[in-house]
Tab-separated table of C-alpha atoms and ligand atoms in Angstrom:
chain	number	residue	atom	x	y	z
A	64	MET	CA	1.742	-18.603	-88.457
A	65	MET	CA	3.699	-15.466	-89.468
A	66	LYS	CA	0.505	-13.452	-89.818
A	67	LYS	CA	-0.731	-14.447	-86.378
A	68	ASN	CA	2.577	-13.327	-84.825
A	69	PHE	CA	2.381	-10.011	-86.640
A	70	VAL	CA	-1.147	-9.363	-85.356
A	71	SER	CA	-0.247	-10.109	-81.746
A	72	THR	CA	2.881	-7.905	-81.951
A	73	LEU	CA	0.737	-5.104	-83.322
A	74	LEU	CA	-1.758	-5.541	-80.496
A	75	VAL	CA	1.021	-5.315	-77.910
A	76	PHE	CA	2.274	-2.073	-79.474
A	77	LEU	CA	-1.226	-0.601	-79.510
A	78	LEU	CA	-1.665	-1.494	-75.866
A	79	ILE	CA	1.623	0.189	-74.905
A	80	ALA	CA	0.641	3.295	-76.890
A	81	CYS	CA	-2.693	3.481	-75.048
A	82	VAL	CA	-0.965	3.247	-71.671
A	83	ILE	CA	1.442	6.063	-72.602
A	84	VAL	CA	-1.420	8.294	-73.766
A	85	ALA	CA	-3.385	7.599	-70.578
A	86	ALA	CA	-0.387	8.371	-68.382
A	87	ASN	CA	0.052	11.753	-70.042
A	88	ALA	CA	-3.630	12.656	-70.213
A	89	SER	CA	-3.771	14.417	-66.847
A	90	GLY	CA	-0.774	16.699	-67.441
A	91	HIS	CA	-0.898	16.708	-71.248
A	92	GLY	CA	2.668	15.435	-71.109
A	93	LYS	CA	4.063	18.772	-69.925
A	94	THR	CA	6.056	19.067	-66.711
A	95	ARG	CA	4.798	21.782	-64.372
A	96	PRO	CA	7.062	24.504	-63.017
A	97	LEU	CA	8.283	23.862	-59.475
A	98	LYS	CA	6.123	25.635	-56.901
A	99	LYS	CA	6.821	25.090	-53.210
A	100	GLY	CA	4.380	25.973	-50.482
A	101	ILE	CA	4.096	25.864	-46.699
A	102	LEU	CA	0.893	24.931	-44.903
A	103	LEU	CA	0.963	25.750	-41.201
A	104	VAL	CA	-1.519	23.659	-39.268
A	105	ALA	CA	-2.594	24.553	-35.742
A	106	PHE	CA	-5.409	23.366	-33.517
A	107	GLY	CA	-6.827	26.910	-33.658
A	108	THR	CA	-8.064	29.426	-31.140
A	109	SER	CA	-11.076	31.695	-30.987
A	110	ILE	CA	-9.448	34.021	-28.439
A	111	SER	CA	-8.178	36.938	-30.515
A	112	LYS	CA	-5.501	37.913	-27.977
A	113	ALA	CA	-4.071	34.386	-28.226
A	114	GLN	CA	-3.452	34.969	-31.949
A	115	ILE	CA	-0.180	36.592	-30.894
A	116	SER	CA	1.286	33.060	-30.785
A	117	TYR	CA	0.357	32.262	-34.371
A	118	LYS	CA	1.590	35.650	-35.545
A	119	ASN	CA	4.920	34.940	-33.886
A	120	ILE	CA	5.197	31.586	-35.685
A	121	GLU	CA	4.288	33.121	-39.037
A	122	ARG	CA	6.875	35.874	-38.577
A	123	ALA	CA	9.593	33.298	-37.804
A	124	VAL	CA	8.643	31.099	-40.787
A	125	ARG	CA	8.516	34.099	-43.129
A	126	THR	CA	11.934	35.279	-41.957
A	127	ARG	CA	13.511	31.847	-42.446
A	128	PHE	CA	11.808	31.045	-45.789
A	129	PRO	CA	11.012	34.424	-47.383
A	130	ASP	CA	10.359	33.044	-50.889
A	131	ILE	CA	7.859	30.332	-50.044
A	132	PRO	CA	4.135	31.189	-49.799
A	133	ILE	CA	2.549	30.395	-46.409
A	134	ARG	CA	-1.014	29.216	-45.853
A	135	TRP	CA	-2.867	28.300	-42.670
A	136	ALA	CA	-5.338	25.646	-41.564
A	137	TYR	CA	-6.952	24.813	-38.202
A	138	THR	CA	-7.670	21.212	-37.271
A	139	SER	CA	-10.438	22.052	-34.801
A	140	ALA	CA	-13.835	22.048	-36.537
A	141	PHE	CA	-15.345	23.577	-33.387
A	142	ILE	CA	-13.003	26.577	-33.508
A	143	ARG	CA	-13.496	27.002	-37.265
A	144	GLN	CA	-17.282	27.044	-36.886
A	145	LYS	CA	-17.061	29.519	-34.023
A	146	LEU	CA	-14.815	31.827	-36.079
A	147	ALA	CA	-17.025	31.450	-39.182
A	148	LYS	CA	-19.985	32.782	-37.171
A	149	GLN	CA	-17.866	35.851	-36.401
A	150	GLY	CA	-17.147	36.245	-40.114
A	151	GLN	CA	-13.624	34.831	-40.041
A	152	ALA	CA	-13.156	31.938	-42.472
A	153	ILE	CA	-10.243	29.598	-41.694
A	154	ASP	CA	-9.640	26.497	-43.813
A	155	SER	CA	-9.542	22.915	-42.636
A	156	VAL	CA	-6.450	20.963	-43.703
A	157	GLU	CA	-8.421	19.286	-46.505
A	158	MET	CA	-9.799	22.593	-47.795
A	159	ALA	CA	-6.376	24.247	-47.680
A	160	LEU	CA	-4.716	21.347	-49.526
A	161	ALA	CA	-7.463	21.303	-52.176
A	162	LYS	CA	-6.889	25.027	-52.763
A	163	MET	CA	-3.131	24.461	-52.992
A	164	MET	CA	-3.682	21.641	-55.501
A	165	ASP	CA	-5.824	24.010	-57.522
A	166	ALA	CA	-3.164	26.727	-57.327
A	167	LYS	CA	-0.678	24.271	-58.901
A	168	PHE	CA	1.669	23.849	-55.964
A	169	THR	CA	4.059	20.974	-56.718
A	170	HIS	CA	5.653	20.564	-53.270
A	171	VAL	CA	3.870	21.305	-50.006
A	172	ALA	CA	5.469	21.186	-46.575
A	173	VAL	CA	2.684	20.711	-44.056
A	174	GLN	CA	3.965	21.806	-40.664
A	175	SER	CA	2.110	20.586	-37.596
A	176	LEU	CA	2.077	23.235	-34.883
A	177	HIS	CA	0.750	20.734	-32.377
A	178	THR	CA	2.666	20.022	-29.188
A	179	ILE	CA	2.625	16.219	-29.234
A	180	ALA	CA	1.848	13.622	-31.920
A	181	GLY	CA	-1.703	12.926	-30.741
A	182	TRP	CA	-4.950	12.264	-32.620
A	183	GLU	CA	-4.874	15.641	-34.368
A	184	PHE	CA	-1.372	15.060	-35.703
A	185	HIS	CA	-2.086	11.516	-36.871
A	186	ASP	CA	-5.286	12.533	-38.666
A	187	LEU	CA	-3.390	15.397	-40.300
A	188	HIS	CA	-0.606	13.058	-41.372
A	189	ARG	CA	-3.042	10.544	-42.839
A	190	ASN	CA	-5.110	13.013	-44.852
A	191	ALA	CA	-2.136	15.032	-46.083
A	192	THR	CA	-0.484	11.818	-47.288
A	193	LEU	CA	-3.679	10.808	-49.113
A	194	PHE	CA	-3.795	14.206	-50.837
A	195	GLY	CA	-0.245	13.598	-52.014
A	196	GLU	CA	-1.396	10.490	-53.869
A	197	MET	CA	-4.053	12.164	-56.002
A	198	ALA	CA	-3.742	12.072	-59.786
A	199	GLY	CA	-2.825	15.477	-61.170
A	200	GLY	CA	-2.274	16.751	-57.669
A	201	VAL	CA	0.703	17.985	-55.707
A	202	ASP	CA	3.876	15.968	-56.509
A	203	SER	CA	4.968	15.748	-52.913
A	204	ILE	CA	3.332	16.503	-49.575
A	205	ILE	CA	5.405	15.916	-46.447
A	206	VAL	CA	4.249	16.548	-42.881
A	207	GLY	CA	6.647	18.050	-40.332
A	208	ASN	CA	6.742	16.771	-36.750
A	209	PRO	CA	4.985	18.490	-33.843
A	210	LEU	CA	7.000	20.191	-31.084
A	211	LEU	CA	7.874	17.065	-29.099
A	212	ALA	CA	9.045	14.323	-31.433
A	213	ALA	CA	12.743	13.425	-31.067
A	214	ASP	CA	14.670	13.332	-27.784
A	215	SER	CA	16.480	16.514	-28.788
A	216	ASP	CA	13.096	18.300	-28.959
A	217	PHE	CA	12.511	17.512	-25.286
A	218	GLU	CA	15.953	18.867	-24.372
A	219	ARG	CA	15.468	22.042	-26.404
A	220	THR	CA	11.969	22.585	-24.996
A	221	VAL	CA	13.230	22.233	-21.426
A	222	THR	CA	16.105	24.668	-22.024
A	223	ALA	CA	13.828	27.197	-23.743
A	224	LEU	CA	11.142	27.160	-21.060
A	225	LEU	CA	13.578	27.236	-18.133
A	226	LYS	CA	15.108	30.337	-19.700
A	227	ASN	CA	11.702	32.015	-19.890
A	228	ILE	CA	10.431	31.368	-16.365
A	229	PRO	CA	9.744	34.769	-14.728
A	230	LYS	CA	12.858	35.994	-12.913
A	231	SER	CA	10.835	36.584	-9.737
A	232	ARG	CA	10.437	32.827	-9.206
A	233	LYS	CA	12.688	31.387	-6.484
A	234	LYS	CA	14.125	27.850	-6.862
A	235	THR	CA	12.142	26.752	-3.779
A	236	GLU	CA	8.936	27.717	-5.558
A	237	ALA	CA	7.255	25.412	-8.042
A	238	VAL	CA	6.588	25.888	-11.727
A	239	ILE	CA	3.600	23.923	-13.018
A	240	LEU	CA	3.227	23.657	-16.761
A	241	MET	CA	-0.273	23.003	-18.038
A	242	GLY	CA	-0.325	20.664	-21.025
A	243	HIS	CA	-3.502	19.783	-22.877
A	244	GLY	CA	-3.460	15.994	-22.452
A	245	THR	CA	-5.120	13.354	-24.593
A	246	SER	CA	-6.517	9.811	-24.639
A	247	HIS	CA	-3.937	9.030	-27.359
A	248	PRO	CA	-0.878	6.945	-26.255
A	249	SER	CA	1.323	9.977	-26.985
A	250	ASN	CA	0.019	11.472	-23.722
A	251	ALA	CA	3.106	9.836	-22.177
A	252	ALA	CA	5.101	12.773	-23.559
A	253	TYR	CA	3.943	14.971	-20.656
A	254	ALA	CA	5.330	12.720	-17.925
A	255	ALA	CA	8.478	12.279	-20.021
A	256	LEU	CA	8.842	16.041	-20.279
A	257	MET	CA	8.506	16.366	-16.489
A	258	TYR	CA	11.331	13.826	-16.119
A	259	HIS	CA	13.538	15.910	-18.433
A	260	PHE	CA	12.672	19.101	-16.501
A	261	GLN	CA	13.330	17.636	-13.086
A	262	ARG	CA	16.828	16.533	-14.039
A	263	LYS	CA	17.590	20.262	-14.400
A	264	ASP	CA	15.159	21.798	-11.897
A	265	PRO	CA	13.405	19.443	-9.441
A	266	ASN	CA	10.585	21.902	-8.733
A	267	VAL	CA	9.218	22.034	-12.266
A	268	PHE	CA	6.102	19.917	-12.803
A	269	VAL	CA	4.030	19.062	-15.865
A	270	GLY	CA	0.296	18.385	-15.613
A	271	THR	CA	-2.538	18.217	-18.133
A	272	VAL	CA	-6.154	19.355	-18.394
A	273	GLU	CA	-7.543	16.346	-20.240
A	274	GLY	CA	-5.020	13.555	-19.615
A	275	THR	CA	-2.398	12.609	-17.036
A	276	PRO	CA	-0.607	13.687	-14.875
A	277	GLU	CA	-3.640	15.401	-13.329
A	278	ILE	CA	-3.449	18.542	-11.229
A	279	ASP	CA	-4.406	16.571	-8.089
A	280	GLU	CA	-1.292	14.408	-8.473
A	281	ILE	CA	0.857	17.498	-8.965
A	282	LYS	CA	-0.766	19.152	-5.949
A	283	GLU	CA	0.161	16.120	-3.797
A	284	MET	CA	3.768	16.334	-5.009
A	285	LEU	CA	3.887	20.001	-4.003
A	286	LEU	CA	2.396	19.284	-0.573
A	287	THR	CA	4.929	16.486	0.012
A	288	LYS	CA	7.721	18.924	-0.801
A	289	ASN	CA	6.104	21.617	1.347
A	290	ILE	CA	6.055	24.093	-1.537
A	291	LYS	CA	3.985	27.206	-0.846
A	292	THR	CA	4.030	29.020	-4.182
A	293	ALA	CA	3.581	27.800	-7.752
A	294	TYR	CA	3.973	29.615	-11.057
A	295	LEU	CA	1.339	28.356	-13.498
A	296	ILE	CA	2.458	28.395	-17.119
A	297	PRO	CA	0.532	27.055	-20.145
A	298	PHE	CA	2.272	24.307	-22.079
A	299	MET	CA	0.151	24.953	-25.141
A	300	SER	CA	1.098	27.031	-28.163
A	301	VAL	CA	-1.552	29.627	-27.333
A	302	ALA	CA	-2.711	31.060	-24.018
A	303	GLY	CA	-6.343	30.479	-24.945
A	304	ASP	CA	-9.451	29.178	-23.247
A	305	HIS	CA	-7.696	26.448	-21.179
A	306	ALA	CA	-5.055	28.845	-19.871
A	307	ILE	CA	-7.501	31.663	-19.113
A	308	ASN	CA	-10.229	29.529	-17.524
A	309	ASP	CA	-8.977	26.052	-16.541
A	310	MET	CA	-5.586	27.269	-15.357
A	311	ALA	CA	-5.995	30.820	-14.082
A	312	GLY	CA	-9.790	31.206	-13.822
A	313	ALA	CA	-11.852	31.861	-10.697
A	314	ALA	CA	-14.028	28.738	-10.982
A	315	GLU	CA	-13.776	26.170	-8.171
A	316	ASP	CA	-12.093	23.554	-10.348
A	317	SER	CA	-9.471	25.797	-11.950
A	318	TRP	CA	-5.859	24.916	-11.151
A	319	LYS	CA	-5.491	28.208	-9.351
A	320	SER	CA	-8.478	27.446	-7.104
A	321	ILE	CA	-7.438	23.832	-6.452
A	322	LEU	CA	-4.012	25.010	-5.310
A	323	THR	CA	-5.437	27.884	-3.258
A	324	TYR	CA	-7.663	25.415	-1.328
A	325	ALA	CA	-4.521	23.373	-0.609
A	326	GLY	CA	-2.780	26.456	0.796
A	327	ILE	CA	-0.555	26.978	-2.238
A	328	LYS	CA	-0.350	30.462	-3.687
A	329	SER	CA	-0.344	30.532	-7.470
A	330	VAL	CA	1.122	32.994	-9.930
A	331	PRO	CA	-0.413	32.478	-13.408
A	332	VAL	CA	1.613	33.453	-16.461
A	333	LEU	CA	-0.681	33.919	-19.453
A	334	LYS	CA	1.738	33.265	-22.276
A	335	GLY	CA	1.529	30.494	-24.897
A	336	THR	CA	4.654	28.493	-25.751
A	337	ALA	CA	4.653	29.922	-29.292
A	338	GLU	CA	5.296	33.359	-27.787
A	339	TYR	CA	8.813	32.157	-26.917
A	340	ASP	CA	11.117	32.423	-29.934
A	341	GLU	CA	13.294	29.504	-28.763
A	342	ILE	CA	10.246	27.209	-28.824
A	343	VAL	CA	9.107	28.496	-32.219
A	344	GLU	CA	12.585	27.680	-33.559
A	345	ILE	CA	11.967	23.993	-32.804
A	346	TRP	CA	8.865	23.937	-35.033
A	347	VAL	CA	10.712	25.959	-37.681
A	348	ASP	CA	13.599	23.458	-37.655
A	349	HIS	CA	11.116	20.615	-38.193
A	350	LEU	CA	9.742	22.539	-41.175
A	351	LYS	CA	13.261	23.125	-42.491
A	352	LYS	CA	13.887	19.371	-42.406
A	353	VAL	CA	10.798	18.806	-44.572
A	354	LEU	CA	11.714	21.542	-47.067
A	355	SER	CA	15.250	20.156	-47.425
A	356	ARG	CA	13.714	16.917	-48.717
A	357	PHE	CA	12.309	18.848	-51.705
A	358	ASP	CA	15.767	19.910	-52.925
B	146	CO	CO1	-9.125	21.356	-25.146
């Protein structure tokens, strides 16, 4: 009886020892030095002039967090392939995180530079979280919110953009912001943003290229109000392909053309939202929130 008890106690101890050894195997029992990193994640653009937006974001992030290394990733595979053909290699989120794992980062703040929490943001959130669970990987990976997340983001966005409308625009003239739009439920953010704008300036409208509200609806609103001139401003971080062609282009179905046919003169402003420092500050504050969770 005594002997049997002794053997089973010994077995339990051996088992515990094995578990402890296994738990330490990956890190050899040593704790790694703290190494924080920032991964900025944008949709991407292949228009080199539009890069001014990303440069502006990087400058703001570097100024606010001078000691933390910054890396970039683009979520658009299409843009990455296009750039790769021109000899410019930009990482996907997964590639960038794998490299950061390899470079022994312990805490990574992944900042979404998207405008709304659509498909791109949710995919980013999912994969970044999965990377954070890998054995021997980064201790903590947290994803920062896109531009429009909390109610206060809507208020700040409205204030920032109203401040940056060209001074030549009269209050009787319209401002139409061009959002991207999506089939994701978060598309509702665009109509919500228009609501927030119109409480401050009833002639500011928000439409989208690929979702709702559509430009035809906005056009009808302008005609009802008998508005003759509209400033067209991109509501995307970069003034890229959509702004240049779909908004301000000469093609029949561009917003400019659609409005011209309806007798409305348009004044395109080719500036991405990330060219406005007050907008960039919203993304940077979201990043700051993430970094503060590492302290
Ligand atoms: Co698009």
